[in-house]
Coordinates of C-alpha atoms and ligand atoms in Angstrom, one line a residue:
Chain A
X15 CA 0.0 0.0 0.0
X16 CA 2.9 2.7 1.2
X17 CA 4.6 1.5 -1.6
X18 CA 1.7 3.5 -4.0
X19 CA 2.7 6.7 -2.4
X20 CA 5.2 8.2 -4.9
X21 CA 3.6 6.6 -7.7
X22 CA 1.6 9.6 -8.7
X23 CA 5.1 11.7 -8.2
X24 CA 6.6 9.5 -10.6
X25 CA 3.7 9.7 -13.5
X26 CA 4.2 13.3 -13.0
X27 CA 7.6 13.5 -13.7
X28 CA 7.5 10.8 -16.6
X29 CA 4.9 12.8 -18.1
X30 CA 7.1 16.4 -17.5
X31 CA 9.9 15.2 -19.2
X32 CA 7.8 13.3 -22.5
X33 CA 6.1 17.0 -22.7
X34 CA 9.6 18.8 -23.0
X35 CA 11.9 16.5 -24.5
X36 CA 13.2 17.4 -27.4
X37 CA 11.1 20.7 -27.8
X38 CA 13.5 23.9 -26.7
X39 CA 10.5 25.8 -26.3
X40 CA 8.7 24.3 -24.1
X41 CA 11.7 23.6 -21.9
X42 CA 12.2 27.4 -21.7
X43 CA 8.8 28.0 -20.2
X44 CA 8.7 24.5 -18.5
X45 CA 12.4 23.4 -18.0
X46 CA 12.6 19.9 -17.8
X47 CA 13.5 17.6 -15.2
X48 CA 17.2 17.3 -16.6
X49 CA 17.9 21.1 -16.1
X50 CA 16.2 21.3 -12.9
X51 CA 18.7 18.0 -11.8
X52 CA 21.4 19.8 -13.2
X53 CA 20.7 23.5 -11.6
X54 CA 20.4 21.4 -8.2
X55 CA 23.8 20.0 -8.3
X56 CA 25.0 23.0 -9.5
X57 CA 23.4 24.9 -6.7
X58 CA 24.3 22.6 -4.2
X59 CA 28.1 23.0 -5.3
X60 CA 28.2 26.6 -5.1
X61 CA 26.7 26.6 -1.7
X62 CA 23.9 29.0 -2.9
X63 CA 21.1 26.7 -2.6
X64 CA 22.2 25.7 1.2
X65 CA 22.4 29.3 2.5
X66 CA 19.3 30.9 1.0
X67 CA 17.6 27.3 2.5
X68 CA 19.0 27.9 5.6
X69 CA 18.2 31.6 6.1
X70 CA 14.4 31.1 4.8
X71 CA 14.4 28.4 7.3
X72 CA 16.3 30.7 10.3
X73 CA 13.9 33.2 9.6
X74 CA 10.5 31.3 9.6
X75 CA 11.6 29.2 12.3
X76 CA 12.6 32.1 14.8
X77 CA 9.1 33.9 13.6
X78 CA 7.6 30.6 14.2
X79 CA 9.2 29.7 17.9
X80 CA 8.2 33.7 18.9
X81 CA 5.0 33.9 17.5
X82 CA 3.8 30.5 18.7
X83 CA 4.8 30.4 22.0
X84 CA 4.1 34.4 22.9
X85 CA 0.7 33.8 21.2
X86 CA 0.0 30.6 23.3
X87 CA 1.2 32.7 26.8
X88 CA -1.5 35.7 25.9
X89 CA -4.4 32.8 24.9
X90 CA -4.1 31.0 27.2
X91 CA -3.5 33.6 30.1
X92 CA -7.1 35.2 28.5
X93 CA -8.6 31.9 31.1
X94 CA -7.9 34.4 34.4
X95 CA -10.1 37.0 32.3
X96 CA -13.2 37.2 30.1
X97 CA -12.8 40.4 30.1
X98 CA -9.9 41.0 28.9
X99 CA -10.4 38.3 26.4
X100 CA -13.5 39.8 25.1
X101 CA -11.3 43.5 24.5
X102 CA -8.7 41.9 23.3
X103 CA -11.0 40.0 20.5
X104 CA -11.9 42.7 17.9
X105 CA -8.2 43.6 18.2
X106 CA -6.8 39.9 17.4
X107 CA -9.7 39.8 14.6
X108 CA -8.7 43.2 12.9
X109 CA -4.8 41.7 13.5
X110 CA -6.5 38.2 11.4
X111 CA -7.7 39.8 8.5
X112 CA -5.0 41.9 7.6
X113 CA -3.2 40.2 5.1
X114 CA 0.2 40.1 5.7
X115 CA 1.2 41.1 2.0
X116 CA -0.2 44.2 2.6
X117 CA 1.8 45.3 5.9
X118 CA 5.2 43.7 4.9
X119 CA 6.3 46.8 3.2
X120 CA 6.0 48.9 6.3
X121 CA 7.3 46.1 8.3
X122 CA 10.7 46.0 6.3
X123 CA 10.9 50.0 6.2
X124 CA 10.9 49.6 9.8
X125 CA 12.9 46.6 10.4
X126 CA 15.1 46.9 7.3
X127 CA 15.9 44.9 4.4
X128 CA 17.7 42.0 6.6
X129 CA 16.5 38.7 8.4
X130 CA 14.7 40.5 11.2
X131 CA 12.0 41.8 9.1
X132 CA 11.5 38.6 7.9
X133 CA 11.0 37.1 11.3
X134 CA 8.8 40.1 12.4
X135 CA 6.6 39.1 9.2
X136 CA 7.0 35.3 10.3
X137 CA 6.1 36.1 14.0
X138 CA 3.1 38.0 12.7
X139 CA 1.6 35.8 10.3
X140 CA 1.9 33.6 13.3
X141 CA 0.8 34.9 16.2
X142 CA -2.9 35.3 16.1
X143 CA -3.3 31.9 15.0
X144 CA -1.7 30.6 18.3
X145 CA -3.4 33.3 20.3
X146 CA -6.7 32.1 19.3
X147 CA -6.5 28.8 18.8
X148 CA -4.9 28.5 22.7
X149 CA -7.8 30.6 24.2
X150 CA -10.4 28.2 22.4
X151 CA -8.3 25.1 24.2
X152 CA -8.5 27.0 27.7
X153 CA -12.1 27.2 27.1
X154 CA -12.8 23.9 26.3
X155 CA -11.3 22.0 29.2
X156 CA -13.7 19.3 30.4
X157 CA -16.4 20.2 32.8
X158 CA -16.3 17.6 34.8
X159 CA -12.7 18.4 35.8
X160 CA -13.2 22.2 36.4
X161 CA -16.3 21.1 38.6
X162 CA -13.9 18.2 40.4
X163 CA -11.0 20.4 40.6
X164 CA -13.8 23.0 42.7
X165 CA -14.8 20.3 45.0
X166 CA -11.3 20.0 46.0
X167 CA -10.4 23.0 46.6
X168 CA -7.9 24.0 44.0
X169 CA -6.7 27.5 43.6
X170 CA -7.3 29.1 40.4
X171 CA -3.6 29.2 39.6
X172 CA -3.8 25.6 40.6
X173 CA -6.3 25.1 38.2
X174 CA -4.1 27.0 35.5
X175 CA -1.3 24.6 36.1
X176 CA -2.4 21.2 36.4
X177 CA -5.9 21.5 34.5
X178 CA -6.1 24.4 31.7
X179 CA -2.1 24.2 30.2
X180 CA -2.3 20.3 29.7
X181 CA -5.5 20.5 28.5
X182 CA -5.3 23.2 26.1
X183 CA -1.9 21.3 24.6
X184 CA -3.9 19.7 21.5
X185 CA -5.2 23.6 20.4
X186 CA -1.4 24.7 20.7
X187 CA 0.0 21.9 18.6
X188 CA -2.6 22.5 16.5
X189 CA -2.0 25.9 16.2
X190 CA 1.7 24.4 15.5
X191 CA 0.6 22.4 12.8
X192 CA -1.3 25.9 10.7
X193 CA 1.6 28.3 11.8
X194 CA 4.3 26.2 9.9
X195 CA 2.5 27.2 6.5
X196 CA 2.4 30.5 7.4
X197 CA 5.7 31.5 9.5
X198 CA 7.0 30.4 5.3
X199 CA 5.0 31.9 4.1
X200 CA 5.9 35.4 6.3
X201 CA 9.6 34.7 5.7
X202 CA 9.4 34.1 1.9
X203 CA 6.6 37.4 1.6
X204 CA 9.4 39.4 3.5
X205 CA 12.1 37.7 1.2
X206 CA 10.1 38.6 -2.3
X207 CA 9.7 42.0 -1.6
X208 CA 12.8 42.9 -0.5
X209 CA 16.1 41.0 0.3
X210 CA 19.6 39.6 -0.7
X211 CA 19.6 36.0 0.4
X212 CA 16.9 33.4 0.5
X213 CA 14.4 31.4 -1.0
X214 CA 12.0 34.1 -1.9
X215 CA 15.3 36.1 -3.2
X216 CA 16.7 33.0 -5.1
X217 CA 13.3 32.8 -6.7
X218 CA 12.8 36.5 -7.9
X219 CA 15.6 36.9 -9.2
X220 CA 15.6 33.5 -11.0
X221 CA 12.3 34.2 -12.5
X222 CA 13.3 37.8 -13.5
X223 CA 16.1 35.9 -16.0
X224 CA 13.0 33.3 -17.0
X225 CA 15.3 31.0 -15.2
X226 CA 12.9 28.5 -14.4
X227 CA 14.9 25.3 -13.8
X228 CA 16.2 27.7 -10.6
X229 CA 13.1 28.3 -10.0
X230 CA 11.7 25.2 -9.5
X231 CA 14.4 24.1 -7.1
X232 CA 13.4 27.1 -5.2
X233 CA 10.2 25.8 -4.7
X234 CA 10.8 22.3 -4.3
X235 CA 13.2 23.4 -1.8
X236 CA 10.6 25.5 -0.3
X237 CA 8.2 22.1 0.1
X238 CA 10.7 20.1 1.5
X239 CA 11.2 22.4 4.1
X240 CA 7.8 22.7 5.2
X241 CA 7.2 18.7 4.9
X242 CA 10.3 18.7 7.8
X243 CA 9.2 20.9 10.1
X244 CA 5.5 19.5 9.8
X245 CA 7.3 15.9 10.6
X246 CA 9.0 17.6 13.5
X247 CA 5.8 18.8 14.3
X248 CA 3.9 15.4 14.3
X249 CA 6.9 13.6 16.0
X250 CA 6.3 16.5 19.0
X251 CA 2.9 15.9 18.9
X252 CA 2.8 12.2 18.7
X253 CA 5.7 12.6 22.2
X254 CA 2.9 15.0 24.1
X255 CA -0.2 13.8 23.6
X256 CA 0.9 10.2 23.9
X257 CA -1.7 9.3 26.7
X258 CA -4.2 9.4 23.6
X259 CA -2.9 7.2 21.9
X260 CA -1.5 4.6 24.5
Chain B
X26 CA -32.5 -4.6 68.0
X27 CA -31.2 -2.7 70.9
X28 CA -27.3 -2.9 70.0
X29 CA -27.9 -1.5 66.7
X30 CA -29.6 1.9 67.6
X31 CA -27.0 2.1 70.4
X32 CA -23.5 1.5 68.1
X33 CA -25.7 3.9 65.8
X34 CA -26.0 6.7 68.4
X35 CA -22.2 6.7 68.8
X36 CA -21.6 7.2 65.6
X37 CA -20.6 10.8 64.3
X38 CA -22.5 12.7 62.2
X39 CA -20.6 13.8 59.4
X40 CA -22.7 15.8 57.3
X41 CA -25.9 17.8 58.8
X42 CA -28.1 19.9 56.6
X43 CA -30.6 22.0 58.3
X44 CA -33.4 23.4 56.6
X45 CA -31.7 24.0 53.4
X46 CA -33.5 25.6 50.2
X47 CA -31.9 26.4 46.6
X48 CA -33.1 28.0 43.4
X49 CA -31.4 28.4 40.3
X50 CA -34.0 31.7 39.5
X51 CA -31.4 34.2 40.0
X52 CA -33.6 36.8 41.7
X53 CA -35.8 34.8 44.2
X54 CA -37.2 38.4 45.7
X55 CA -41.0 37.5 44.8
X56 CA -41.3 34.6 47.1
X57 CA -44.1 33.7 45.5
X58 CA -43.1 32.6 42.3
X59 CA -40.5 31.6 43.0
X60 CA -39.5 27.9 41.6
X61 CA -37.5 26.3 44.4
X62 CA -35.6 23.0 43.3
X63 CA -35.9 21.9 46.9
X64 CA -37.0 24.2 50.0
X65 CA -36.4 23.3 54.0
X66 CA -34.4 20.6 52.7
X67 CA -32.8 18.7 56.1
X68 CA -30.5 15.8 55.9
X69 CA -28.1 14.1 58.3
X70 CA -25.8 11.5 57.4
X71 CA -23.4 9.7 60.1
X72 CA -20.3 7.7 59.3
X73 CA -20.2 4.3 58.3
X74 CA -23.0 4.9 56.6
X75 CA -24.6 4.8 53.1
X76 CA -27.5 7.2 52.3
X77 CA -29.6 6.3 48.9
X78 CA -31.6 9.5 47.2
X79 CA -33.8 8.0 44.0
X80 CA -36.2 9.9 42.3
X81 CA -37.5 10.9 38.9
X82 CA -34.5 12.7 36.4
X83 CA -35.1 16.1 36.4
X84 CA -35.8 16.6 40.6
X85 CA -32.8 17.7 41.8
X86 CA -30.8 15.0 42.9
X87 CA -27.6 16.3 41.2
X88 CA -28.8 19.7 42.7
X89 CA -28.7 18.6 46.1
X90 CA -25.0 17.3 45.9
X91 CA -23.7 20.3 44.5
X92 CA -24.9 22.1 47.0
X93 CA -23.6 20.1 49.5
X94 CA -20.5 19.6 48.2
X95 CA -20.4 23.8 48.2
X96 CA -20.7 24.5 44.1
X97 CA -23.9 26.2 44.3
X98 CA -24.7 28.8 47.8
X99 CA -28.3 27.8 48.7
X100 CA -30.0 30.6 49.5
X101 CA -31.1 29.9 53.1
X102 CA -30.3 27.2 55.4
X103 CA -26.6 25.7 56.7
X104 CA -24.9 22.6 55.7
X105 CA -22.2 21.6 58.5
X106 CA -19.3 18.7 57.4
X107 CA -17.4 17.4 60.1
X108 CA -13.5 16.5 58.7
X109 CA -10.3 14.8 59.5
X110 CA -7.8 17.0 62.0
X111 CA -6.0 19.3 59.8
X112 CA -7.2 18.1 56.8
X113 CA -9.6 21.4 56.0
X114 CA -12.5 21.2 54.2
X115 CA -12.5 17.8 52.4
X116 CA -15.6 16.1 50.1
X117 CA -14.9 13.6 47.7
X118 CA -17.1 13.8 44.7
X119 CA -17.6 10.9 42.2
X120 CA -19.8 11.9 38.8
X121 CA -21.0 9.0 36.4
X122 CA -17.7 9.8 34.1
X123 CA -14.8 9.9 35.8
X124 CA -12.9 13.0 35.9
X125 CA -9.5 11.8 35.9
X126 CA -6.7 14.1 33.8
X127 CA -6.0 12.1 30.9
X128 CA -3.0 13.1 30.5
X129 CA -1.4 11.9 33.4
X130 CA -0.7 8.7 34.8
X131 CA -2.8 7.0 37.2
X132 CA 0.0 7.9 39.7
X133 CA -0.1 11.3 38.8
X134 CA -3.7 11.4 39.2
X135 CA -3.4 9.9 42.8
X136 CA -1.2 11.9 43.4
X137 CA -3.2 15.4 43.5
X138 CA -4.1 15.9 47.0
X139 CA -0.4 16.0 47.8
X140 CA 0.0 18.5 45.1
X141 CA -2.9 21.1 45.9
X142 CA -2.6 20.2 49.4
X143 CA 1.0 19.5 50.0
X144 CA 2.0 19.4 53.8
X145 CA -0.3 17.1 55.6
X146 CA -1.2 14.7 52.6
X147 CA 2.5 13.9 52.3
X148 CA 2.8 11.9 55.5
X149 CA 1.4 8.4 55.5
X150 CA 0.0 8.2 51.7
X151 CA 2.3 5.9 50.3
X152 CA 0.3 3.3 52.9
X153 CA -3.3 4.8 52.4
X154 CA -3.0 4.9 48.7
X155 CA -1.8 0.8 49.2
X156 CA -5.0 0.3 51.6
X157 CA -6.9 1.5 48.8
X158 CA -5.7 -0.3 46.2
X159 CA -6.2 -2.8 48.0
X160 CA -9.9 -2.6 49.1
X161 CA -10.7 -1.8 45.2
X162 CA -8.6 -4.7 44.2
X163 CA -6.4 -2.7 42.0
X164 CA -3.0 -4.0 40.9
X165 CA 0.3 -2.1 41.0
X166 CA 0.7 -1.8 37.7
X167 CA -1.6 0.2 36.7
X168 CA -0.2 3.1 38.4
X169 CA 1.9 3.6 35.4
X170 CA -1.3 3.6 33.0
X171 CA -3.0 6.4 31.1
X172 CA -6.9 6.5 32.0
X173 CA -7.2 5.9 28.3
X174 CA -5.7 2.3 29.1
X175 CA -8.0 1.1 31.7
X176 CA -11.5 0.0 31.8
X177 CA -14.6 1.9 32.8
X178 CA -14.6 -0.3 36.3
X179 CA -10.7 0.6 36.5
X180 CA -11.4 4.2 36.0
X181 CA -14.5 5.1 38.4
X182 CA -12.5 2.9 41.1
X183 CA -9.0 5.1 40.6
X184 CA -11.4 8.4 40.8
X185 CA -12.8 7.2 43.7
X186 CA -9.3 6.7 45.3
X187 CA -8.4 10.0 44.0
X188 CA -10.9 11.4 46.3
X189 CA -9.8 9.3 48.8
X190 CA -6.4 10.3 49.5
X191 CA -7.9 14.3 50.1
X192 CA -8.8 11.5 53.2
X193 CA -13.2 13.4 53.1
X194 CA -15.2 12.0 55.7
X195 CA -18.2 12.5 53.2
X196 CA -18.3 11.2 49.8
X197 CA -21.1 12.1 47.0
X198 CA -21.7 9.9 44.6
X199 CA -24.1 11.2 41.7
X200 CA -24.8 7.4 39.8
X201 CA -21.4 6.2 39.8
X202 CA -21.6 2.9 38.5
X203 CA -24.7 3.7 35.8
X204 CA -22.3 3.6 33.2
X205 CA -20.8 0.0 34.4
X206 CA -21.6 -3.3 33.3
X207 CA -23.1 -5.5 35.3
X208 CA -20.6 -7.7 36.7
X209 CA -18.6 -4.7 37.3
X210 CA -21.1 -2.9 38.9
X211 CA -21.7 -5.5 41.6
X212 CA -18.4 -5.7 42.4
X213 CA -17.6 -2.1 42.6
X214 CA -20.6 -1.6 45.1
X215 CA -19.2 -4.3 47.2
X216 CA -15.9 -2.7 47.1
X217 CA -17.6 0.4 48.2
X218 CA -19.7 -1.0 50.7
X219 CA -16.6 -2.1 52.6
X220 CA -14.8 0.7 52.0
X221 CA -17.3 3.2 53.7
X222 CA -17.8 0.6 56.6
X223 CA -14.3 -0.2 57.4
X224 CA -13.1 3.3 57.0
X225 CA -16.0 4.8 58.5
X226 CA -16.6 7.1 56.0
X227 CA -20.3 8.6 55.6
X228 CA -21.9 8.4 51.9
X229 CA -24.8 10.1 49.6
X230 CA -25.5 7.8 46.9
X231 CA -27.8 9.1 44.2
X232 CA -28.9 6.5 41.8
X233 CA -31.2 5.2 39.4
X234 CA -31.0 1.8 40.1
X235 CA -33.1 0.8 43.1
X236 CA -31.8 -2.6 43.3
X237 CA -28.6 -1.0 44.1
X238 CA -29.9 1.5 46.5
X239 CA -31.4 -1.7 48.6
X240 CA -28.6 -3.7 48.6
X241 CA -26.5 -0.8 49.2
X242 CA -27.9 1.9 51.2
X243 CA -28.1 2.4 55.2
X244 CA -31.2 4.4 54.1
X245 CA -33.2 5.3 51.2
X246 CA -34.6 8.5 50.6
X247 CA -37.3 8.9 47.9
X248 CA -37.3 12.4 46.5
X249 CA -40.6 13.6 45.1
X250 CA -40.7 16.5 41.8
X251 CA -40.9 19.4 44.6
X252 CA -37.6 18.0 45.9
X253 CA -38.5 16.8 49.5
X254 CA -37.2 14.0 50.4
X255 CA -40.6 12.9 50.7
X256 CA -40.2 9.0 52.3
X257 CA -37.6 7.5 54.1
X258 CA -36.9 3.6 54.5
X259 CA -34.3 2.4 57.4
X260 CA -32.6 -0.4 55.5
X261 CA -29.2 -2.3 56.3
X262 CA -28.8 -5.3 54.7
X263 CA -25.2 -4.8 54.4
X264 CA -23.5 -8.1 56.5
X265 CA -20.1 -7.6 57.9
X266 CA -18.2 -8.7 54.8
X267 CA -20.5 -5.9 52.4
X268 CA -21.3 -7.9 49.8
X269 CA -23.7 -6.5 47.8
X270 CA -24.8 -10.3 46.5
X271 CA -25.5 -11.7 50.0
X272 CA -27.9 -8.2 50.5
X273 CA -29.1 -9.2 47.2
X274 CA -30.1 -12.7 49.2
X275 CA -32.0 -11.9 52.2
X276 CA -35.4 -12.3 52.1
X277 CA -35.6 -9.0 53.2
X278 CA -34.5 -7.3 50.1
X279 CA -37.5 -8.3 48.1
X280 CA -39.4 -6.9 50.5
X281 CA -37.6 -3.5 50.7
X282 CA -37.5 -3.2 47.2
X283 CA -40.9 -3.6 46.7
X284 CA -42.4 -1.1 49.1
X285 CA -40.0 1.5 47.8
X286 CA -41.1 0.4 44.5
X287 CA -44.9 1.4 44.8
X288 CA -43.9 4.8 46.8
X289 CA -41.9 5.6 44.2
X290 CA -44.3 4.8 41.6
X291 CA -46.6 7.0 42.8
X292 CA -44.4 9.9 43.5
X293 CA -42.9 10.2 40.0
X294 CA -47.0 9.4 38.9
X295 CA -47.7 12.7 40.2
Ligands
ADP14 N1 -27.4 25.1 35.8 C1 -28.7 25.1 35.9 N2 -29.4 26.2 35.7 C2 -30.8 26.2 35.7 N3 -31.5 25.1 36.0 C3 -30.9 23.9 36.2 C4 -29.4 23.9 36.1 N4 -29.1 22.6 36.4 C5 -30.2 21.9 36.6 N5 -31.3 22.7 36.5 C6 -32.7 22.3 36.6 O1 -32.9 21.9 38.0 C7 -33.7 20.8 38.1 C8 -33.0 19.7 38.8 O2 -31.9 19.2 38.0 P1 -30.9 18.1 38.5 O3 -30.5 18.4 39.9 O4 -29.8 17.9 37.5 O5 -31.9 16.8 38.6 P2 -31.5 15.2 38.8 O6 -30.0 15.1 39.1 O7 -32.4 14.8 39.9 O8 -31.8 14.6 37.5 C9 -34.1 20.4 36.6 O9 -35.4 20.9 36.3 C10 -33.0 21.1 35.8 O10 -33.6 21.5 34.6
MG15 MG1 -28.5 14.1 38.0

């Protein structure tokens, strides 16, 4: 059964490279599997392909880390207050449907054309997402428990602790698992509009010399890098919340 | 006849409710319109002994244990709870679902009167948590368990040790073995039966299952839909050993059953 997974990979690329072969045309619109092998070994040579992977992935990461776990600390400490929660809400929604294309120019005039803008933009596109997602966990914990912990005379820090944090632990990882997409996405938005190293760079400036072979490694790059940190993800996921499965 | 009603005077009275009366109507200024879930409400319950409440769903049952387990502030009325020495304030509360964390170990979960109560818990649990285990017939092993890993039974029996080691004099149960099968269920009131005798502990059961409230119960208390615990039935079938089957035996129980059978018909006929 596993064994059927790449299979639709592979009719792809068979059918790739029958559509281009032998017809220079179409490679210079489509490349062709050859030249994107070939740019990839000659990228990996130079070194080029390695550091503009690695600072797309510094930057998301770092934007993903801060947003995440800042944005999990305000959700979740919105528990001790409905009030503040309710405040705070038409904020975080007005902060959730800006898109972030439209405030990356500002952020980069004020964080300047290097990596930091590009985690502010990750750490942005991030935030909300955890913020909400952990103040809808804190809400959600079990009853039952919350009545329980009442009985026996728990403190409300107590009942932070030992009740609403574990408990709201599925909303962060899930959180996790949406803020991976989009901490990329941040870093690459950052990267495309204005930069000199990275993914996003590598791929502007490919596709300004209709260098699409470069191109395409960029963005195959791009999707390996977000099928690892999703893994990472799961593997943290699978290690916390092993008591549901066991 | 005699020796019972004396042994029964010297025992303590752990919970003592005194003309208690709740509403959930959040303004209960016009008194008369006001819909009470139970009014004058008065309730004693010494240790070593099991109290029964059955009545129709929907009268207040799970009402009445909230309010004595302090969740809800009845409106007039006081509810005194004797306790351990230096133990504060302790109930132990069992709901049909158990309401262990999850995501920690059975240990873990045992463990929480030491945590929220540290001090006085510390000293002494390792042996009460084995005295437990050992009344509910639960095996060592488990201890390293998720919740998720164990049977219904398993559960509602480590929740109920849970509340144990908070060392209540009173425990509420609100149809804690409903949910059981049946096997299970006899065993498990067995286990309980022996457990409030031998640790003189003083229960409220609240159940649907009159069978179990006979076999079970000290005394049953029939609550009507105005929620007075309209009829009261002196019962104690429980032998020595508190097995729930041998109650189940005596001619006596078919009898009981009965006549709280037709009183109850009638109430919930109203
Ligand atoms: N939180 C609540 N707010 C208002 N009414 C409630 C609430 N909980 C229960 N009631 C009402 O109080 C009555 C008694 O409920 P309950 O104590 O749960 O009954 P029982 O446990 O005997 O089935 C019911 O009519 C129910 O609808
Ligand atoms: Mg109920």
């Amino acid at each position: 059964m596993s064994m059927l997974y790449p299979l639709p990979a592979i009719v792809l690329l068979i059918a790739w490279y029958i559509f281009t072969a032998s017809d220079p045309k179409r490679q210079f619109v489509f490349s062709s599997p050859q030249k994107v092998f070939d740019t990839l070994v000659h990228l990996l040579s130079s070194g080029a392909l390695v550091r503009d992977a690695a600072t797309t992935t510094f930057e998301a990461l770092a934007g993903f880390i801060l947003g995440t776990t800042s944005g999990a600390l305000i959700g979740l400490t919105f528990w001790y207050s409905r009030t503040v929660a309710k405040i705070a809400q038409p904020y975080i929604s007005a902060l959730a449907s800006v898109p972030i294309f439209a405030i990356a120019p500002m952020i980069i005039v004020w964080f300047g054309i290097g990596v930091m803008s590009k985690i502010m933009l990750a750490f942005l596109s991030t935030v909300v997402v955890a913020i909400v997602q952990s103040y809808q966990g804190s809400m959600s914990v079990e009853p039952r428990i919350l009545k329980l912990m009442q009985v026996l005379g728990a403190s409300r820090n107590q009942v932070f602790r030992i009740v609403v944090v574990p408990s709201s632990l599925i909303w962060v990882i899930n959180a996790m698992k949406l803020n991976i997409g989009l901490a990329l996405l941040g870093a690459f938005i950052g990267e495309f509009i204005s930069s000199e190293q990275g993914l996003g760079y590598m791929i502007v400036k490919a596709s300004g010399l209709y260098d699409m072979a470069t191109v395409l490694v960029g963005v195959f790059t791009l999707i390996c890098i977000a099928l690892f940190l999703t893994m990472i993800v799961g593997k943290l996921e699978a290690w916390l919340l092993r008591w549901k499965h066991a | 006849m005699a020796t019972t009603l004396g042994s029964k005077l010297e025992n303590k009275t752990i919970l003592s409710a005194a003309k208690v009366s709740f509403t959930y109507d959040p303004q209960p200024g016009d008194k008369s319109a006001v819909e009470w879930t139970f009014r004058d409400l008065s309730l004693q319950v010494r240790e070593a002994e099991i109290v029964c409440i059955v009545g129709a769903s929907g009268c207040g049952k799970t009402t009445l244990l909230n309010v004595i387990a302090g969740l809800l502030k009845p409106q007039s009325g006081s509810i005194t709870i004797a306790s351990a020495e230096n133990r504060g304030r302790a109930i132990g509360y069992i709901f049909q679902q158990d309401a262990l964390l999850p995501w920690r170990t059975v240990r873990a979960n045992l463990a929480l009167a030491e945590e929220l109560r540290g001090g006085v818990f510390k000293r002494g649990s390792k042996e009460r948590l084995a005295r437990y285990m050992d009344t509910f017939n639960l095996k060592e092993q488990i201890l390293d368990q998720f919740p998720a890993q164990l049977s219904g039974g398993m559960r509602q029996r480590v929740s109920i040790i849970q509340s144990l080691m908070f060392d209540p004099q009173l425990l509420l149960l609100d149809e804690p073995f409903s949910a059981l099968d049946f096997y299970t269920k006899l065993r498990l009131e067995s286990e309980f039966c022996r457990l409030v005798k031998e640790q003189r502990k003083a229960a409220i059961l609240v159940t649907h299952d009159l069978d179990e409230a006979v076999a079970m119960a000290n005394r049953v208390y029939i609550m009507d839909l105005n929620g007075n615990l309209s009829h009261e039935f002196e019962i104690d079938l429980q032998q020595n050993d508190g097995s729930v089957e041998a109650a189940r035996g005596t001619p006596q129980f078919a009898q009981y059953y009965s006549a709280i059978w037709s009183e109850l018909k009638s109430v919930i006929a109203n």
